[in-house]
Short mmCIF file of C-alpha atoms in Angstrom, two decimals:
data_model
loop_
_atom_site.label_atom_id
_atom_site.label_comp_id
_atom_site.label_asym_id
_atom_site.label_seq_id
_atom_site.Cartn_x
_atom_site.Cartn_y
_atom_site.Cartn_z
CA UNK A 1 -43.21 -2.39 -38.99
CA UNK A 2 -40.06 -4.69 -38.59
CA UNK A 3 -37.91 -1.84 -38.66
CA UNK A 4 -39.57 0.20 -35.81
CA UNK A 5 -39.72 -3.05 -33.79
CA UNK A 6 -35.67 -3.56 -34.78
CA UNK A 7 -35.54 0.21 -33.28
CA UNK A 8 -37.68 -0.28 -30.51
CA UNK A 9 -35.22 -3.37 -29.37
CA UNK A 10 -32.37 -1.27 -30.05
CA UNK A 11 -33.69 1.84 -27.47
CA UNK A 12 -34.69 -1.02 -25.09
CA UNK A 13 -30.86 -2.66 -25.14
CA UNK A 14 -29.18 0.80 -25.05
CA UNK A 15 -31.62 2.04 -22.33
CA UNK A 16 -31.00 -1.06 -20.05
CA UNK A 17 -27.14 -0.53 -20.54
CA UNK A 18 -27.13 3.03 -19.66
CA UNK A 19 -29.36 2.68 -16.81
CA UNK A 20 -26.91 0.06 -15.82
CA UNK A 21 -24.08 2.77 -16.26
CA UNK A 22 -25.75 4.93 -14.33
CA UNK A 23 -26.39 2.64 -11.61
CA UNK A 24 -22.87 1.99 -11.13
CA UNK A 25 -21.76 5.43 -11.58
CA UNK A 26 -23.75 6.38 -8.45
CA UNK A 27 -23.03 3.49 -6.56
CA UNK A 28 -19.40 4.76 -7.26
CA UNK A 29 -19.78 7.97 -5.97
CA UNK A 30 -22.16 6.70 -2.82
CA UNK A 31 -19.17 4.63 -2.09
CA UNK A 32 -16.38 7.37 -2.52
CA UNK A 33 -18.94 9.25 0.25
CA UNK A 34 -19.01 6.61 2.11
CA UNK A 35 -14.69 5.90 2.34
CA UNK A 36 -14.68 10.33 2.39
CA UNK A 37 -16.86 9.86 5.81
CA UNK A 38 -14.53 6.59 7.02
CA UNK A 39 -11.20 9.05 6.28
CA UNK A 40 -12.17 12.07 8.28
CA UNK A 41 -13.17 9.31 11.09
CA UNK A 42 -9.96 7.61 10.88
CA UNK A 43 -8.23 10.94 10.46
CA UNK A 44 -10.14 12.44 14.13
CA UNK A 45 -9.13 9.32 15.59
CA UNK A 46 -5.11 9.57 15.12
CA UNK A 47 -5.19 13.01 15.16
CA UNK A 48 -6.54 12.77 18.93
CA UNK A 49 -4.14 9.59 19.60
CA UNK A 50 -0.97 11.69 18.43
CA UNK A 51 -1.70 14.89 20.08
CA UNK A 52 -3.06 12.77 23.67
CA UNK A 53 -0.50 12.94 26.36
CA UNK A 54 1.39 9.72 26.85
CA UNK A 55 0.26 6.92 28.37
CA UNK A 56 1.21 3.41 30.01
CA UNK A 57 2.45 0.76 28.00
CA UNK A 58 -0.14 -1.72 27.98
CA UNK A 59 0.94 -4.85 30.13
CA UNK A 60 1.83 -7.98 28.57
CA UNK A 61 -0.90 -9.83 29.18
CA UNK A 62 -3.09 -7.36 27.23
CA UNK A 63 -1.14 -7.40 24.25
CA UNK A 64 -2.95 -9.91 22.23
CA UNK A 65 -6.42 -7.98 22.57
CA UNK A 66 -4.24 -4.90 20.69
CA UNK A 67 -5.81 -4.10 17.04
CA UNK A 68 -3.83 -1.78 14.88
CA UNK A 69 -8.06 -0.25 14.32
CA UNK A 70 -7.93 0.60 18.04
CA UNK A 71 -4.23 0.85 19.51
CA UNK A 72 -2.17 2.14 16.22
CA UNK A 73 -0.49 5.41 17.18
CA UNK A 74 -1.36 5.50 21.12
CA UNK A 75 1.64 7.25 22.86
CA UNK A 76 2.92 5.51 25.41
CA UNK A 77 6.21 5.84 27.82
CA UNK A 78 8.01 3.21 29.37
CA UNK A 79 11.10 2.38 30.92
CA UNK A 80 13.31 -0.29 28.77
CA UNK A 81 17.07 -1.25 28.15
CA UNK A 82 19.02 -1.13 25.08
CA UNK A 83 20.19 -4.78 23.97
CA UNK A 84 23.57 -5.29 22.73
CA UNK A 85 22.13 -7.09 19.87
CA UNK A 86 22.48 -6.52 15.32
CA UNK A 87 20.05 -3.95 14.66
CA UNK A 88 17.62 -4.17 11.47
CA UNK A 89 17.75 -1.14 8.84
CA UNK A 90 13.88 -0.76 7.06
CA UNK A 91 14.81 1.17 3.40
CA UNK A 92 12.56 4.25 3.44
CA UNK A 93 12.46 7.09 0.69
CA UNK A 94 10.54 9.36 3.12
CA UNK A 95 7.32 9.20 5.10
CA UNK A 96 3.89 9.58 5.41
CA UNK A 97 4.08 10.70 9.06
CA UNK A 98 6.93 12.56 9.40
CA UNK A 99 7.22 16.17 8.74
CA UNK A 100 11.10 16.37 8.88
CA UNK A 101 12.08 13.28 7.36
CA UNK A 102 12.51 13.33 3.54
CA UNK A 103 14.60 11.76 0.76
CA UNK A 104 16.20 7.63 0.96
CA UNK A 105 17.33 6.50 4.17
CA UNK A 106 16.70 4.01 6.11
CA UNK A 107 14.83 3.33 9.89
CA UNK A 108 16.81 1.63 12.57
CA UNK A 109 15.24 -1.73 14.16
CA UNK A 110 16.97 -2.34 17.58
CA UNK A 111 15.70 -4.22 20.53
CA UNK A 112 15.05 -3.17 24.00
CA UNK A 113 14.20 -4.90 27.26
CA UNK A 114 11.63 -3.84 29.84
CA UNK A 115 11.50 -4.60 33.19
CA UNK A 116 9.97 -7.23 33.32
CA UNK A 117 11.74 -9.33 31.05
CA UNK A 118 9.84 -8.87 27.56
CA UNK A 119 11.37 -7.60 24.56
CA UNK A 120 10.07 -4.52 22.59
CA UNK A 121 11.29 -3.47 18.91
CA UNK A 122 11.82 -0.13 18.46
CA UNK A 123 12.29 2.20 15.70
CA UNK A 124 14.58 4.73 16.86
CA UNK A 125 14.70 6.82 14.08
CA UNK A 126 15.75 8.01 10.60
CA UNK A 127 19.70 7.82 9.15
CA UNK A 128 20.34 9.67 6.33
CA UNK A 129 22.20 7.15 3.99
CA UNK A 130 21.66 7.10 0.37
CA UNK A 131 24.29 4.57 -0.04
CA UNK A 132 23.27 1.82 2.64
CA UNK A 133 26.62 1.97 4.21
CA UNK A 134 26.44 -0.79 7.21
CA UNK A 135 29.48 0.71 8.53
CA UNK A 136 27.58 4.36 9.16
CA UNK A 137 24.06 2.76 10.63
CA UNK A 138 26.61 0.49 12.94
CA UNK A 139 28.15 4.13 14.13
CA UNK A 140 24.54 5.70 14.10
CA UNK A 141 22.91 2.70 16.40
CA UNK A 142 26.24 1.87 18.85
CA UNK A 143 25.84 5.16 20.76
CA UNK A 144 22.64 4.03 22.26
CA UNK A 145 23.47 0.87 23.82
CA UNK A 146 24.87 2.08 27.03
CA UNK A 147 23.89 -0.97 29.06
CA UNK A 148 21.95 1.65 31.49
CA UNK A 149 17.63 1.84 31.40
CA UNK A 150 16.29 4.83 29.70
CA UNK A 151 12.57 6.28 29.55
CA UNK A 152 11.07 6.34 25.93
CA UNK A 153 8.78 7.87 24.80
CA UNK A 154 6.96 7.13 21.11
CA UNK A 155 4.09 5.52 19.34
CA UNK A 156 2.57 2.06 19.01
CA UNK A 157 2.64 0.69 15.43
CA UNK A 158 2.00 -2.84 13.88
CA UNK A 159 3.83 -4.45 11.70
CA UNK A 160 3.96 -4.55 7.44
CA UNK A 161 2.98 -7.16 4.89
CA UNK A 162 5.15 -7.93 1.93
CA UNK A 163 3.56 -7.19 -0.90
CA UNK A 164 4.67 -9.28 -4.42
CA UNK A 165 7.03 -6.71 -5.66
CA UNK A 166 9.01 -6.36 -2.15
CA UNK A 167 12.23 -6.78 -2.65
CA UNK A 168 13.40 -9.70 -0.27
CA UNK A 169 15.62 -8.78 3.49
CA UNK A 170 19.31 -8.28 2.25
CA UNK A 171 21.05 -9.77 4.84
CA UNK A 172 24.76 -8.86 4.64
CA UNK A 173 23.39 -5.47 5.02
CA UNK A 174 21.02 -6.32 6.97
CA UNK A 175 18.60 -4.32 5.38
CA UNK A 176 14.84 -4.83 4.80
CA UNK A 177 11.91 -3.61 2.78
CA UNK A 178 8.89 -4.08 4.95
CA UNK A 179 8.51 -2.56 8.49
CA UNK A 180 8.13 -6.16 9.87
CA UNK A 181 9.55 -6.22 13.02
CA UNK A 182 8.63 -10.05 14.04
CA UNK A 183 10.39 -11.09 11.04
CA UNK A 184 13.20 -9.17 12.09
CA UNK A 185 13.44 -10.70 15.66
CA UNK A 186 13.54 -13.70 14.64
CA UNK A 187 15.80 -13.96 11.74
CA UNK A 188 18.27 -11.92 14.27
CA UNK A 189 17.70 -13.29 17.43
CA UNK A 190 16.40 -10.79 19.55
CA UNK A 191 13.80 -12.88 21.27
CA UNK A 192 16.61 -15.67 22.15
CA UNK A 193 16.10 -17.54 25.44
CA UNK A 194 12.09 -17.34 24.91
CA UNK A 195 11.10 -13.95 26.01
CA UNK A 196 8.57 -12.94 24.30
CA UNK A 197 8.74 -10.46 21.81
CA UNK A 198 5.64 -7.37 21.45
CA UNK A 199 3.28 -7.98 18.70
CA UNK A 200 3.96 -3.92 18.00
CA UNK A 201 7.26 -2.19 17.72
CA UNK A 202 7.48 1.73 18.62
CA UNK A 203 8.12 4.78 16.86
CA UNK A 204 10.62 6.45 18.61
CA UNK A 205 9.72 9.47 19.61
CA UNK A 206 11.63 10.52 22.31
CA UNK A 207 14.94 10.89 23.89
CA UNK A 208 16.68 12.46 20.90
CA UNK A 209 20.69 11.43 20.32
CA UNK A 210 22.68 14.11 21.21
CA UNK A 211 24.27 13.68 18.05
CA UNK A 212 20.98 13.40 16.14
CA UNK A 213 21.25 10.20 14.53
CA UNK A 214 19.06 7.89 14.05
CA UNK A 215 16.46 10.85 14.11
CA UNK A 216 13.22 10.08 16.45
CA UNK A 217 10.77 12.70 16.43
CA UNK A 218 7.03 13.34 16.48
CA UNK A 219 4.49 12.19 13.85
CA UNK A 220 1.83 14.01 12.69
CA UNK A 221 -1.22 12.90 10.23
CA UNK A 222 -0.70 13.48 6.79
CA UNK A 223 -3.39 11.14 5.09
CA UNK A 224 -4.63 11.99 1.56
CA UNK A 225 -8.32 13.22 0.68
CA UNK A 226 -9.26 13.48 -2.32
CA UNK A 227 -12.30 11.71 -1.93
CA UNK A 228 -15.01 14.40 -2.68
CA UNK A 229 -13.12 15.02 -6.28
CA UNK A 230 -13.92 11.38 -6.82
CA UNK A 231 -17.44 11.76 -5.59
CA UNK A 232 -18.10 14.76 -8.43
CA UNK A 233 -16.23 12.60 -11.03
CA UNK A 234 -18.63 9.54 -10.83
CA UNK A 235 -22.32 11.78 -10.37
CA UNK A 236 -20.68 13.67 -13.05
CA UNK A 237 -20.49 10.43 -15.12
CA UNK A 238 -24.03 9.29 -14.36
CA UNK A 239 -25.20 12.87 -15.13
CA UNK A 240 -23.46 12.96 -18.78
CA UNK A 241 -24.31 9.41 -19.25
CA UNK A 242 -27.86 10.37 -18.40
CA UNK A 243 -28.20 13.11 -20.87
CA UNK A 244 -26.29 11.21 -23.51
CA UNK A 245 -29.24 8.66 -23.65
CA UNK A 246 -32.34 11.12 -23.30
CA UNK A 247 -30.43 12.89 -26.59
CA UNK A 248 -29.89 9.94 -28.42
CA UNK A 249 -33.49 8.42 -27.25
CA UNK A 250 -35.15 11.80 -28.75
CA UNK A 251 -33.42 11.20 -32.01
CA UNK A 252 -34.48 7.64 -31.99
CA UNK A 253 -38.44 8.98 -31.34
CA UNK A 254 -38.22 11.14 -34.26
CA UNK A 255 -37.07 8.48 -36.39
CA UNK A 256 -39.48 5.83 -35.87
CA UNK A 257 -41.64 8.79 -36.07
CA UNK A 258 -40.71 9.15 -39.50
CA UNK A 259 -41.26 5.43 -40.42
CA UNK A 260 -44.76 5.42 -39.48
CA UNK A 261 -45.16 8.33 -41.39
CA UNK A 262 -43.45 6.88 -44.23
#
């Protein structure tokens, strides 16, 4: 009798931690359905913002109601000024939105000037420089600043946390790691004399250089789902977990069976 009672705990312990496998397993997977749902939302939504004509730049006063869940990736067009002022380099070995860009470069981080007086950081493109030569992205950015207004057109984006394994701002190169364009500002001055300085910078996505460089150009949504593989992974777990216990349960029955024949 003590032994089927030993056995009976033993079916009772395994059956509570499989049931708890399973559980979790399918709470997996109900989540992975859930973030598969979230990604095709969020991928409708910049889809439509990207491919919408351009709009207004929202006014200053509005900018501190801007979310990056609401306003990242609205095209806008504006009217702003070049400033004469050190440009910031952003180390990139490609990107997630850019169809032509590929292989280590960096992004160039200027400043411009609207109209009225506030100052917007731009990304005005891509330059190709596997070495980080200062002397090139000087060459690259000078040819903008021409001192005369220009219409822009591009994309409102917020700016990046520093994770714990970013590598710090290299500033004889002036060369960061993290698309954070406040940081930039005000390590480099661009917001001297208290104008204020956008919450967002802009991707660049219009006028092009004539000689190319730094490369603006359109972006495009290229956002990974692999969501539903994840989904069949963790039912697939449950399921074999499942069937692992009803198998080993039936050969459990069959030997306490046996002891109460015995």
């Amino acid at each position: 009798m003590s032994a089927i009672l030993a056995t009976r705990r033993g079916v009772a312990g395994f059956g509570i931690f499989s049931l708890a496998m399973v559980a979790l397993c399918i709470g997996l997977g109900v989540w992975q359905l859930q973030r598969r749902a979230e990604k095709h939302a969020l991928i409708a939504a910049l889809t439509e913002r990207l491919a919408a004509a351009p709009g207004a730049l929202p006014q200053a006063s509005q900018w501190s109601a801007l979310t990056p869940a609401r306003d990242e990736f609205r095209r806008v067009r504006f009217v702003a000024t070049w400033q004469s002022r050190p440009d910031a380099m952003v180390y990139s070995a490609g990107s997630a939105v850019r169809d032509d860009v590929s292989g280590p470069g960096t992004w160039a981080f200027l400043p411009a000037t609207l109209p009225s007086g506030e100052i917007l950081v731009m990304n005005a493109g891509f330059v190709q420089n596997t070495m980080q030569d200062r002397a090139q992205q000087d060459r690259a950015v000078t040819r903008l600043i021409t001192g005369t207004p220009v219409t822009l057109t591009g994309y409102l984006r917020f700016p990046e946390s520093a994770g714990p394994l970013t590598a710090p701002e290299n500033m004889e190169k002036r060369l960061w790691f993290t698309r954070d364009h406040l940081a930039m500002a005000r390590t480099l001055g661009w917001g001297e004399g208290g104008k204020p300085v956008a919450p967002f910078y802009i991707d660049l996505e219009t006028p092009v250089p004539a000689s190319g460089i730094p490369k603006p150009g359109p972006l495009t949504v290229q956002l990974k789902d692999n969501h539903m593989q994840y989904v069949i992974t963790w039912f697939g777990l449950a399921g074999a977990v499942a069937i692992a216990f009803a198998v080993w349960w039936r050969a459990q029955r069959r030997g306490m069976k046996g002891l109460r024949i015995s």
